[in-house]
PDB file of N, CA and C in Angstrom:
ATOM      1  N   MET O  13      34.286 136.023 161.440  1.00 48.00           N
ATOM      2  CA  MET O  13      33.403 136.078 162.594  1.00 48.00           C
ATOM      3  C   MET O  13      32.966 137.517 162.806  1.00 48.00           C
ATOM      4  N   HIS O  14      31.714 137.678 163.138  1.00 50.00           N
ATOM      5  CA  HIS O  14      31.193 138.988 163.489  1.00 50.00           C
ATOM      6  C   HIS O  14      31.403 139.138 164.988  1.00 50.00           C
ATOM      7  N   ALA O  15      32.510 139.790 165.367  1.00 50.00           N
ATOM      8  CA  ALA O  15      32.955 139.837 166.758  1.00 50.00           C
ATOM      9  C   ALA O  15      31.885 140.328 167.722  1.00 50.00           C
ATOM     10  N   LYS O  16      31.051 141.262 167.301  1.00 70.00           N
ATOM     11  CA  LYS O  16      30.072 141.843 168.215  1.00 70.00           C
ATOM     12  C   LYS O  16      28.820 140.984 168.355  1.00 70.00           C
ATOM     13  N   SER O  17      28.528 140.141 167.379  1.00 86.00           N
ATOM     14  CA  SER O  17      27.246 139.450 167.410  1.00 86.00           C
ATOM     15  C   SER O  17      27.328 137.938 167.593  1.00 86.00           C
ATOM     16  N   THR O  18      28.427 137.317 167.261  1.00 89.00           N
ATOM     17  CA  THR O  18      28.496 135.865 167.317  1.00 89.00           C
ATOM     18  C   THR O  18      29.195 135.383 168.578  1.00 89.00           C
ATOM     19  N   PRO O  19      28.464 134.674 169.442  1.00 95.00           N
ATOM     20  CA  PRO O  19      29.122 134.114 170.621  1.00 95.00           C
ATOM     21  C   PRO O  19      30.201 133.112 170.197  1.00 95.00           C
ATOM     22  N   ILE O  20      31.283 133.073 170.935  1.00 95.00           N
ATOM     23  CA  ILE O  20      32.405 132.194 170.597  1.00 95.00           C
ATOM     24  C   ILE O  20      31.974 130.736 170.461  1.00 95.00           C
ATOM     25  N   PRO O  21      31.134 130.190 171.351  1.00 95.00           N
ATOM     26  CA  PRO O  21      30.730 128.790 171.170  1.00 95.00           C
ATOM     27  C   PRO O  21      30.000 128.540 169.848  1.00 95.00           C
ATOM     28  N   VAL O  22      29.217 129.523 169.395  1.00 95.00           N
ATOM     29  CA  VAL O  22      28.520 129.398 168.112  1.00 95.00           C
ATOM     30  C   VAL O  22      29.534 129.406 166.981  1.00 95.00           C
ATOM     31  N   PHE O  23      30.469 130.320 167.035  1.00 95.00           N
ATOM     32  CA  PHE O  23      31.520 130.416 166.022  1.00 95.00           C
ATOM     33  C   PHE O  23      32.289 129.104 165.925  1.00 95.00           C
ATOM     34  N   ARG O  24      32.678 128.569 167.073  1.00 97.00           N
ATOM     35  CA  ARG O  24      33.445 127.312 167.090  1.00 97.00           C
ATOM     36  C   ARG O  24      32.618 126.137 166.576  1.00 97.00           C
ATOM     37  N   ALA O  25      31.331 126.110 166.925  1.00 96.00           N
ATOM     38  CA  ALA O  25      30.463 125.031 166.453  1.00 96.00           C
ATOM     39  C   ALA O  25      30.342 125.058 164.936  1.00 96.00           C
ATOM     40  N   LEU O  26      30.170 126.260 164.369  1.00 96.00           N
ATOM     41  CA  LEU O  26      30.078 126.376 162.911  1.00 96.00           C
ATOM     42  C   LEU O  26      31.379 125.963 162.240  1.00 96.00           C
ATOM     43  N   GLN O  27      32.506 126.349 162.829  1.00 97.00           N
ATOM     44  CA  GLN O  27      33.796 125.939 162.272  1.00 97.00           C
ATOM     45  C   GLN O  27      33.934 124.424 162.293  1.00 97.00           C
ATOM     46  N   LYS O  28      33.516 123.800 163.383  1.00 97.00           N
ATOM     47  CA  LYS O  28      33.617 122.345 163.490  1.00 97.00           C
ATOM     48  C   LYS O  28      32.725 121.664 162.463  1.00 97.00           C
ATOM     49  N   ILE O  29      31.491 122.141 162.320  1.00 96.00           N
ATOM     50  CA  ILE O  29      30.587 121.571 161.318  1.00 96.00           C
ATOM     51  C   ILE O  29      31.209 121.695 159.936  1.00 96.00           C
ATOM     52  N   GLY O  30      31.757 122.864 159.638  1.00 98.00           N
ATOM     53  CA  GLY O  30      32.403 123.076 158.344  1.00 98.00           C
ATOM     54  C   GLY O  30      33.557 122.118 158.113  1.00 98.00           C
ATOM     55  N   ARG O  31      34.421 121.984 159.115  1.00 98.00           N
ATOM     56  CA  ARG O  31      35.560 121.047 158.994  1.00 98.00           C
ATOM     57  C   ARG O  31      35.070 119.617 158.816  1.00 98.00           C
ATOM     58  N   ASP O  32      34.061 119.247 159.595  1.00 97.00           N
ATOM     59  CA  ASP O  32      33.537 117.883 159.509  1.00 97.00           C
ATOM     60  C   ASP O  32      32.940 117.600 158.132  1.00 97.00           C
ATOM     61  N   LEU O  33      32.211 118.567 157.581  1.00 98.00           N
ATOM     62  CA  LEU O  33      31.640 118.384 156.242  1.00 98.00           C
ATOM     63  C   LEU O  33      32.733 118.326 155.182  1.00 98.00           C
ATOM     64  N   ARG O  34      33.756 119.168 155.335  1.00 98.00           N
ATOM     65  CA  ARG O  34      34.887 119.127 154.400  1.00 98.00           C
ATOM     66  C   ARG O  34      35.561 117.758 154.454  1.00 98.00           C
ATOM     67  N   ASP O  35      35.822 117.275 155.669  1.00 98.00           N
ATOM     68  CA  ASP O  35      36.476 115.975 155.821  1.00 98.00           C
ATOM     69  C   ASP O  35      35.611 114.846 155.266  1.00 98.00           C
ATOM     70  N   ALA O  36      34.294 114.932 155.474  1.00 98.00           N
ATOM     71  CA  ALA O  36      33.378 113.919 154.935  1.00 98.00           C
ATOM     72  C   ALA O  36      33.433 113.911 153.412  1.00 98.00           C
ATOM     73  N   ARG O  37      33.458 115.100 152.823  1.00 98.00           N
ATOM     74  CA  ARG O  37      33.538 115.194 151.355  1.00 98.00           C
ATOM     75  C   ARG O  37      34.837 114.591 150.849  1.00 98.00           C
ATOM     76  N   LYS O  38      35.930 114.908 151.526  1.00 98.00           N
ATOM     77  CA  LYS O  38      37.235 114.398 151.104  1.00 98.00           C
ATOM     78  C   LYS O  38      37.330 112.885 151.284  1.00 98.00           C
ATOM     79  N   ARG O  39      36.781 112.359 152.373  1.00 98.00           N
ATOM     80  CA  ARG O  39      36.800 110.902 152.578  1.00 98.00           C
ATOM     81  C   ARG O  39      36.043 110.188 151.469  1.00 98.00           C
ATOM     82  N   ARG O  40      35.021 110.840 150.943  1.00 98.00           N
ATOM     83  CA  ARG O  40      34.227 110.266 149.858  1.00 98.00           C
ATOM     84  C   ARG O  40      34.840 110.545 148.485  1.00 98.00           C
ATOM     85  N   ARG O  41      35.946 111.275 148.492  1.00 98.00           N
ATOM     86  CA  ARG O  41      36.667 111.627 147.253  1.00 98.00           C
ATOM     87  C   ARG O  41      35.768 112.388 146.274  1.00 98.00           C
ATOM     88  N   ILE O  42      34.956 113.301 146.830  1.00 98.00           N
ATOM     89  CA  ILE O  42      34.067 114.111 145.988  1.00 98.00           C
ATOM     90  C   ILE O  42      34.701 115.486 145.814  1.00 98.00           C
ATOM     91  N   PRO O  43      35.017 115.876 144.577  1.00 98.00           N
ATOM     92  CA  PRO O  43      35.574 117.218 144.345  1.00 98.00           C
ATOM     93  C   PRO O  43      34.555 118.302 144.728  1.00 98.00           C
ATOM     94  N   MET O  44      35.054 119.467 145.095  1.00 98.00           N
ATOM     95  CA  MET O  44      34.179 120.574 145.501  1.00 98.00           C
ATOM     96  C   MET O  44      33.135 120.906 144.444  1.00 98.00           C
ATOM     97  N   GLU O  45      33.558 120.950 143.187  1.00 98.00           N
ATOM     98  CA  GLU O  45      32.634 121.317 142.111  1.00 98.00           C
ATOM     99  C   GLU O  45      31.460 120.343 142.042  1.00 98.00           C
ATOM    100  N   LEU O  46      31.767 119.039 142.153  1.00 98.00           N
ATOM    101  CA  LEU O  46      30.722 118.024 142.074  1.00 98.00           C
ATOM    102  C   LEU O  46      29.814 118.078 143.304  1.00 98.00           C
ATOM    103  N   ALA O  47      30.393 118.239 144.473  1.00 98.00           N
ATOM    104  CA  ALA O  47      29.596 118.333 145.703  1.00 98.00           C
ATOM    105  C   ALA O  47      28.658 119.535 145.636  1.00 98.00           C
ATOM    106  N   ALA O  48      29.176 120.660 145.191  1.00 99.00           N
ATOM    107  CA  ALA O  48      28.354 121.866 145.080  1.00 99.00           C
ATOM    108  C   ALA O  48      27.212 121.651 144.093  1.00 99.00           C
ATOM    109  N   ALA O  49      27.518 121.046 142.949  1.00 99.00           N
ATOM    110  CA  ALA O  49      26.487 120.793 141.945  1.00 99.00           C
ATOM    111  C   ALA O  49      25.410 119.858 142.491  1.00 99.00           C
ATOM    112  N   ARG O  50      25.821 118.796 143.165  1.00 98.00           N
ATOM    113  CA  ARG O  50      24.854 117.847 143.735  1.00 98.00           C
ATOM    114  C   ARG O  50      23.974 118.511 144.794  1.00 98.00           C
ATOM    115  N   ALA O  51      24.553 119.440 145.544  1.00 98.00           N
ATOM    116  CA  ALA O  51      23.806 120.128 146.601  1.00 98.00           C
ATOM    117  C   ALA O  51      22.987 121.299 146.061  1.00 98.00           C
ATOM    118  N   GLY O  52      23.201 121.652 144.805  1.00 98.00           N
ATOM    119  CA  GLY O  52      22.462 122.767 144.213  1.00 98.00           C
ATOM    120  C   GLY O  52      22.911 124.121 144.723  1.00 98.00           C
ATOM    121  N   ILE O  53      24.205 124.215 145.054  1.00 99.00           N
ATOM    122  CA  ILE O  53      24.775 125.472 145.537  1.00 99.00           C
ATOM    123  C   ILE O  53      26.025 125.779 144.722  1.00 99.00           C
ATOM    124  N   SER O  54      26.550 126.979 144.874  1.00 98.00           N
ATOM    125  CA  SER O  54      27.772 127.338 144.152  1.00 98.00           C
ATOM    126  C   SER O  54      28.993 126.791 144.887  1.00 98.00           C
ATOM    127  N   ARG O  55      30.095 126.709 144.165  1.00 98.00           N
ATOM    128  CA  ARG O  55      31.353 126.273 144.776  1.00 98.00           C
ATOM    129  C   ARG O  55      31.757 127.261 145.875  1.00 98.00           C
ATOM    130  N   THR O  56      31.494 128.534 145.650  1.00 99.00           N
ATOM    131  CA  THR O  56      31.809 129.561 146.645  1.00 99.00           C
ATOM    132  C   THR O  56      31.026 129.320 147.937  1.00 99.00           C
ATOM    133  N   THR O  57      29.744 128.989 147.797  1.00 99.00           N
ATOM    134  CA  THR O  57      28.926 128.710 148.981  1.00 99.00           C
ATOM    135  C   THR O  57      29.443 127.480 149.709  1.00 99.00           C
ATOM    136  N   LEU O  58      29.822 126.447 148.968  1.00 99.00           N
ATOM    137  CA  LEU O  58      30.381 125.250 149.601  1.00 99.00           C
ATOM    138  C   LEU O  58      31.659 125.593 150.352  1.00 99.00           C
ATOM    139  N   SER O  59      32.486 126.425 149.762  1.00 98.00           N
ATOM    140  CA  SER O  59      33.715 126.851 150.427  1.00 98.00           C
ATOM    141  C   SER O  59      33.396 127.578 151.728  1.00 98.00           C
ATOM    142  N   LYS O  60      32.386 128.439 151.702  1.00 99.00           N
ATOM    143  CA  LYS O  60      31.981 129.158 152.912  1.00 99.00           C
ATOM    144  C   LYS O  60      31.462 128.190 153.973  1.00 99.00           C
ATOM    145  N   ILE O  61      30.691 127.201 153.548  1.00 98.00           N
ATOM    146  CA  ILE O  61      30.179 126.195 154.485  1.00 98.00           C
ATOM    147  C   ILE O  61      31.332 125.467 155.151  1.00 98.00           C
ATOM    148  N   GLU O  62      32.307 125.070 154.354  1.00 98.00           N
ATOM    149  CA  GLU O  62      33.439 124.313 154.884  1.00 98.00           C
ATOM    150  C   GLU O  62      34.320 125.158 155.800  1.00 98.00           C
ATOM    151  N   LYS O  63      34.148 126.475 155.742  1.00 98.00           N
ATOM    152  CA  LYS O  63      34.869 127.375 156.656  1.00 98.00           C
ATOM    153  C   LYS O  63      34.001 127.747 157.859  1.00 98.00           C
ATOM    154  N   GLY O  64      32.739 127.291 157.854  1.00 97.00           N
ATOM    155  CA  GLY O  64      31.846 127.584 158.967  1.00 97.00           C
ATOM    156  C   GLY O  64      31.257 128.979 158.938  1.00 97.00           C
ATOM    157  N   ASP O  65      31.054 129.521 157.754  1.00 97.00           N
ATOM    158  CA  ASP O  65      30.513 130.874 157.609  1.00 97.00           C
ATOM    159  C   ASP O  65      29.077 130.941 158.123  1.00 97.00           C
ATOM    160  N   GLU O  66      28.825 131.848 159.060  1.00 96.00           N
ATOM    161  CA  GLU O  66      27.493 131.976 159.645  1.00 96.00           C
ATOM    162  C   GLU O  66      26.498 132.656 158.714  1.00 96.00           C
ATOM    163  N   GLY O  67      26.972 133.274 157.655  1.00 96.00           N
ATOM    164  CA  GLY O  67      26.094 133.973 156.732  1.00 96.00           C
ATOM    165  C   GLY O  67      25.433 133.068 155.705  1.00 96.00           C
ATOM    166  N   VAL O  68      25.822 131.803 155.672  1.00 98.00           N
ATOM    167  CA  VAL O  68      25.245 130.855 154.719  1.00 98.00           C
ATOM    168  C   VAL O  68      23.939 130.308 155.301  1.00 98.00           C
ATOM    169  N   ALA O  69      22.925 130.223 154.467  1.00 97.00           N
ATOM    170  CA  ALA O  69      21.624 129.719 154.916  1.00 97.00           C
ATOM    171  C   ALA O  69      21.745 128.295 155.443  1.00 97.00           C
ATOM    172  N   VAL O  70      21.005 128.014 156.495  1.00 96.00           N
ATOM    173  CA  VAL O  70      21.053 126.680 157.095  1.00 96.00           C
ATOM    174  C   VAL O  70      20.632 125.612 156.083  1.00 96.00           C
ATOM    175  N   GLY O  71      19.757 125.971 155.164  1.00 97.00           N
ATOM    176  CA  GLY O  71      19.337 125.024 154.132  1.00 97.00           C
ATOM    177  C   GLY O  71      20.493 124.542 153.277  1.00 97.00           C
ATOM    178  N   ALA O  72      21.456 125.412 153.025  1.00 98.00           N
ATOM    179  CA  ALA O  72      22.627 125.017 152.240  1.00 98.00           C
ATOM    180  C   ALA O  72      23.469 124.010 153.017  1.00 98.00           C
ATOM    181  N   TYR O  73      23.625 124.238 154.318  1.00 97.00           N
ATOM    182  CA  TYR O  73      24.349 123.270 155.152  1.00 97.00           C
ATOM    183  C   TYR O  73      23.653 121.909 155.090  1.00 97.00           C
ATOM    184  N   VAL O  74      22.312 121.917 155.185  1.00 97.00           N
ATOM    185  CA  VAL O  74      21.548 120.669 155.192  1.00 97.00           C
ATOM    186  C   VAL O  74      21.655 119.959 153.846  1.00 97.00           C
ATOM    187  N   ARG O  75      21.676 120.708 152.765  1.00 98.00           N
ATOM    188  CA  ARG O  75      21.833 120.088 151.441  1.00 98.00           C
ATOM    189  C   ARG O  75      23.167 119.356 151.336  1.00 98.00           C
ATOM    190  N   VAL O  76      24.210 119.968 151.873  1.00 98.00           N
ATOM    191  CA  VAL O  76      25.527 119.318 151.857  1.00 98.00           C
ATOM    192  C   VAL O  76      25.487 118.069 152.734  1.00 98.00           C
ATOM    193  N   MET O  77      24.842 118.165 153.883  1.00 97.00           N
ATOM    194  CA  MET O  77      24.705 116.983 154.737  1.00 97.00           C
ATOM    195  C   MET O  77      23.939 115.881 154.011  1.00 97.00           C
ATOM    196  N   PHE O  78      22.931 116.257 153.241  1.00 97.00           N
ATOM    197  CA  PHE O  78      22.137 115.279 152.495  1.00 97.00           C
ATOM    198  C   PHE O  78      22.995 114.512 151.500  1.00 97.00           C
ATOM    199  N   ILE O  79      23.808 115.218 150.729  1.00 97.00           N
ATOM    200  CA  ILE O  79      24.606 114.508 149.722  1.00 97.00           C
ATOM    201  C   ILE O  79      25.696 113.654 150.358  1.00 97.00           C
ATOM    202  N   MET O  80      26.011 113.924 151.624  1.00 96.00           N
ATOM    203  CA  MET O  80      27.002 113.115 152.347  1.00 96.00           C
ATOM    204  C   MET O  80      26.331 111.958 153.094  1.00 96.00           C
ATOM    205  N   GLY O  81      24.998 111.890 153.019  1.00 96.00           N
ATOM    206  CA  GLY O  81      24.275 110.843 153.732  1.00 96.00           C
ATOM    207  C   GLY O  81      24.168 111.112 155.220  1.00 96.00           C
ATOM    208  N   MET O  82      24.192 112.390 155.603  1.00 95.00           N
ATOM    209  CA  MET O  82      24.185 112.766 157.017  1.00 95.00           C
ATOM    210  C   MET O  82      22.957 113.578 157.415  1.00 95.00           C
ATOM    211  N   VAL O  83      21.960 113.662 156.576  1.00 94.00           N
ATOM    212  CA  VAL O  83      20.827 114.549 156.835  1.00 94.00           C
ATOM    213  C   VAL O  83      20.039 114.130 158.076  1.00 94.00           C
ATOM    214  N   GLN O  84      20.019 112.858 158.405  1.00 93.00           N
ATOM    215  CA  GLN O  84      19.284 112.408 159.588  1.00 93.00           C
ATOM    216  C   GLN O  84      19.850 113.030 160.860  1.00 93.00           C
ATOM    217  N   ARG O  85      21.160 113.236 160.890  1.00 89.00           N
ATOM    218  CA  ARG O  85      21.778 113.866 162.063  1.00 89.00           C
ATOM    219  C   ARG O  85      21.247 115.285 162.244  1.00 89.00           C
ATOM    220  N   PHE O  86      21.018 115.991 161.145  1.00 89.00           N
ATOM    221  CA  PHE O  86      20.458 117.338 161.248  1.00 89.00           C
ATOM    222  C   PHE O  86      19.031 117.273 161.775  1.00 89.00           C
ATOM    223  N   ALA O  87      18.281 116.302 161.271  1.00 86.00           N
ATOM    224  CA  ALA O  87      16.882 116.172 161.669  1.00 86.00           C
ATOM    225  C   ALA O  87      16.738 115.918 163.166  1.00 86.00           C
ATOM    226  N   GLU O  88      17.778 115.406 163.799  1.00 86.00           N
ATOM    227  CA  GLU O  88      17.715 115.083 165.223  1.00 86.00           C
ATOM    228  C   GLU O  88      18.359 116.148 166.116  1.00 86.00           C
ATOM    229  N   LEU O  89      18.834 117.243 165.547  1.00 82.00           N
ATOM    230  CA  LEU O  89      19.541 118.255 166.330  1.00 82.00           C
ATOM    231  C   LEU O  89      18.780 118.740 167.554  1.00 82.00           C
ATOM    232  N   ALA O  90      17.532 119.079 167.382  1.00 76.00           N
ATOM    233  CA  ALA O  90      16.751 119.620 168.494  1.00 76.00           C
ATOM    234  C   ALA O  90      15.751 118.596 169.027  1.00 76.00           C
ATOM    235  N   ASP O  91      16.002 117.326 168.768  1.00 78.00           N
ATOM    236  CA  ASP O  91      15.125 116.257 169.228  1.00 78.00           C
ATOM    237  C   ASP O  91      14.966 116.337 170.747  1.00 78.00           C
ATOM    238  N   MET O  92      13.747 116.137 171.199  1.00 80.00           N
ATOM    239  CA  MET O  92      13.441 116.250 172.621  1.00 80.00           C
ATOM    240  C   MET O  92      14.328 115.339 173.474  1.00 80.00           C
ATOM    241  N   LYS O  93      14.687 114.185 172.970  1.00 80.00           N
ATOM    242  CA  LYS O  93      15.483 113.261 173.788  1.00 80.00           C
ATOM    243  C   LYS O  93      16.881 113.794 174.075  1.00 80.00           C
ATOM    244  N   PHE O  94      17.333 114.798 173.307  1.00 78.00           N
ATOM    245  CA  PHE O  94      18.640 115.402 173.542  1.00 78.00           C
ATOM    246  C   PHE O  94      18.546 116.718 174.321  1.00 78.00           C
ATOM    247  N   ASP O  95      17.333 117.130 174.670  1.00 78.00           N
ATOM    248  CA  ASP O  95      17.114 118.400 175.367  1.00 78.00           C
ATOM    249  C   ASP O  95      17.172 118.178 176.875  1.00 78.00           C
ATOM    250  N   GLN O  96      18.364 118.001 177.399  1.00 82.00           N
ATOM    251  CA  GLN O  96      18.546 117.683 178.811  1.00 82.00           C
ATOM    252  C   GLN O  96      17.943 118.748 179.725  1.00 82.00           C
ATOM    253  N   ILE O  97      18.173 120.008 179.412  1.00 83.00           N
ATOM    254  CA  ILE O  97      17.633 121.086 180.249  1.00 83.00           C
ATOM    255  C   ILE O  97      16.107 121.063 180.235  1.00 83.00           C
ATOM    256  N   GLY O  98      15.527 120.934 179.049  1.00 80.00           N
ATOM    257  CA  GLY O  98      14.068 120.886 178.939  1.00 80.00           C
ATOM    258  C   GLY O  98      13.477 119.699 179.682  1.00 80.00           C
ATOM    259  N   LEU O  99      14.125 118.548 179.573  1.00 77.00           N
ATOM    260  CA  LEU O  99      13.638 117.357 180.272  1.00 77.00           C
ATOM    261  C   LEU O  99      13.713 117.526 181.785  1.00 77.00           C
ATOM    262  N   GLU O 100      14.789 118.154 182.261  1.00 81.00           N
ATOM    263  CA  GLU O 100      14.919 118.392 183.701  1.00 81.00           C
ATOM    264  C   GLU O 100      13.858 119.369 184.195  1.00 81.00           C
ATOM    265  N   LEU O 101      13.628 120.430 183.423  1.00 79.00           N
ATOM    266  CA  LEU O 101      12.596 121.397 183.808  1.00 79.00           C
ATOM    267  C   LEU O 101      11.217 120.743 183.829  1.00 79.00           C
ATOM    268  N   GLU O 102      10.963 119.896 182.857  1.00 79.00           N
ATOM    269  CA  GLU O 102       9.680 119.209 182.788  1.00 79.00           C
ATOM    270  C   GLU O 102       9.497 118.260 183.971  1.00 79.00           C
ATOM    271  N   SER O 103      10.545 117.544 184.343  1.00 77.00           N
ATOM    272  CA  SER O 103      10.432 116.588 185.447  1.00 77.00           C
ATOM    273  C   SER O 103      10.230 117.299 186.785  1.00 77.00           C
ATOM    274  N   GLU O 104      10.692 118.539 186.906  1.00 78.00           N
ATOM    275  CA  GLU O 104      10.467 119.309 188.132  1.00 78.00           C
ATOM    276  C   GLU O 104       8.990 119.619 188.335  1.00 78.00           C
ATOM    277  N   LYS O 105       8.232 119.669 187.257  1.00 77.00           N
ATOM    278  CA  LYS O 105       6.811 120.003 187.330  1.00 77.00           C
ATOM    279  C   LYS O 105       5.933 118.784 187.605  1.00 77.00           C
ATOM    280  N   LEU O 106       6.509 117.596 187.591  1.00 71.00           N
ATOM    281  CA  LEU O 106       5.715 116.400 187.833  1.00 71.00           C
ATOM    282  C   LEU O 106       5.188 116.422 189.267  1.00 71.00           C
ATOM    283  N   PRO O 107       3.958 115.923 189.469  1.00 75.00           N
ATOM    284  CA  PRO O 107       3.398 115.924 190.825  1.00 75.00           C
ATOM    285  C   PRO O 107       4.174 114.985 191.751  1.00 75.00           C
ATOM    286  N   LYS O 108       4.194 115.341 193.032  1.00 76.00           N
ATOM    287  CA  LYS O 108       4.886 114.511 194.026  1.00 76.00           C
ATOM    288  C   LYS O 108       4.161 113.181 194.199  1.00 76.00           C
ATOM    289  N   ARG O 109       2.814 113.242 194.205  1.00 80.00           N
ATOM    290  CA  ARG O 109       2.037 112.007 194.322  1.00 80.00           C
ATOM    291  C   ARG O 109       0.792 112.124 193.463  1.00 80.00           C
ATOM    292  N   ILE O 110       0.280 110.982 193.099  1.00 76.00           N
ATOM    293  CA  ILE O 110      -0.936 110.927 192.286  1.00 76.00           C
ATOM    294  C   ILE O 110      -1.988 110.178 193.097  1.00 76.00           C
ATOM    295  N   ARG O 111      -3.140 110.808 193.281  1.00 84.00           N
ATOM    296  CA  ARG O 111      -4.212 110.200 194.073  1.00 84.00           C
ATOM    297  C   ARG O 111      -5.352 109.774 193.165  1.00 84.00           C
ATOM    298  N   ILE O 112      -5.988 108.732 193.581  1.00 87.00           N
ATOM    299  CA  ILE O 112      -7.173 108.274 192.861  1.00 87.00           C
ATOM    300  C   ILE O 112      -8.338 109.137 193.325  1.00 87.00           C
ATOM    301  N   GLY O 113      -9.041 109.703 192.376  1.00 80.00           N
ATOM    302  CA  GLY O 113     -10.169 110.567 192.716  1.00 80.00           C
ATOM    303  C   GLY O 113     -11.338 109.784 193.274  1.00 80.00           C
ATOM    304  N   LYS O 114     -12.191 110.441 194.043  1.00 76.00           N
ATOM    305  CA  LYS O 114     -13.387 109.802 194.611  1.00 76.00           C
ATOM    306  C   LYS O 114     -14.365 109.451 193.502  1.00 76.00           C
ATOM    307  N   GLY O 115     -14.985 108.317 193.645  1.00 65.00           N
ATOM    308  CA  GLY O 115     -15.985 107.891 192.676  1.00 65.00           C
ATOM    309  C   GLY O 115     -15.387 107.199 191.463  1.00 65.00           C
ATOM    310  N   LYS O 116     -14.155 106.884 191.512  1.00 54.00           N
ATOM    311  CA  LYS O 116     -13.531 106.215 190.362  1.00 54.00           C
ATOM    312  C   LYS O 116     -13.127 104.822 190.720  1.00 54.00           C
TER     313      LYS O 116
END
């Protein structure tokens, strides 16, 4: 962890993603070498991903998710339906009442 730059929640989230991907690989009985080859990354990079290394490109994480059949979950990460704060802010801007204009 880069103590000065990485917020603890980010660090923990990356560690969890790494553990989850490692566990998914193991449940599928896929050796590291084969998983890395299928994802088009090195075994070292896969090891870093499974440890939650923040220095690994997000594309490498997504490739590993793809070979595990989990890529759709990545595609939905920032989906508007999960953006509770954004939805609340948007609903605050809705008009109190809607009037029918004259001549319509």
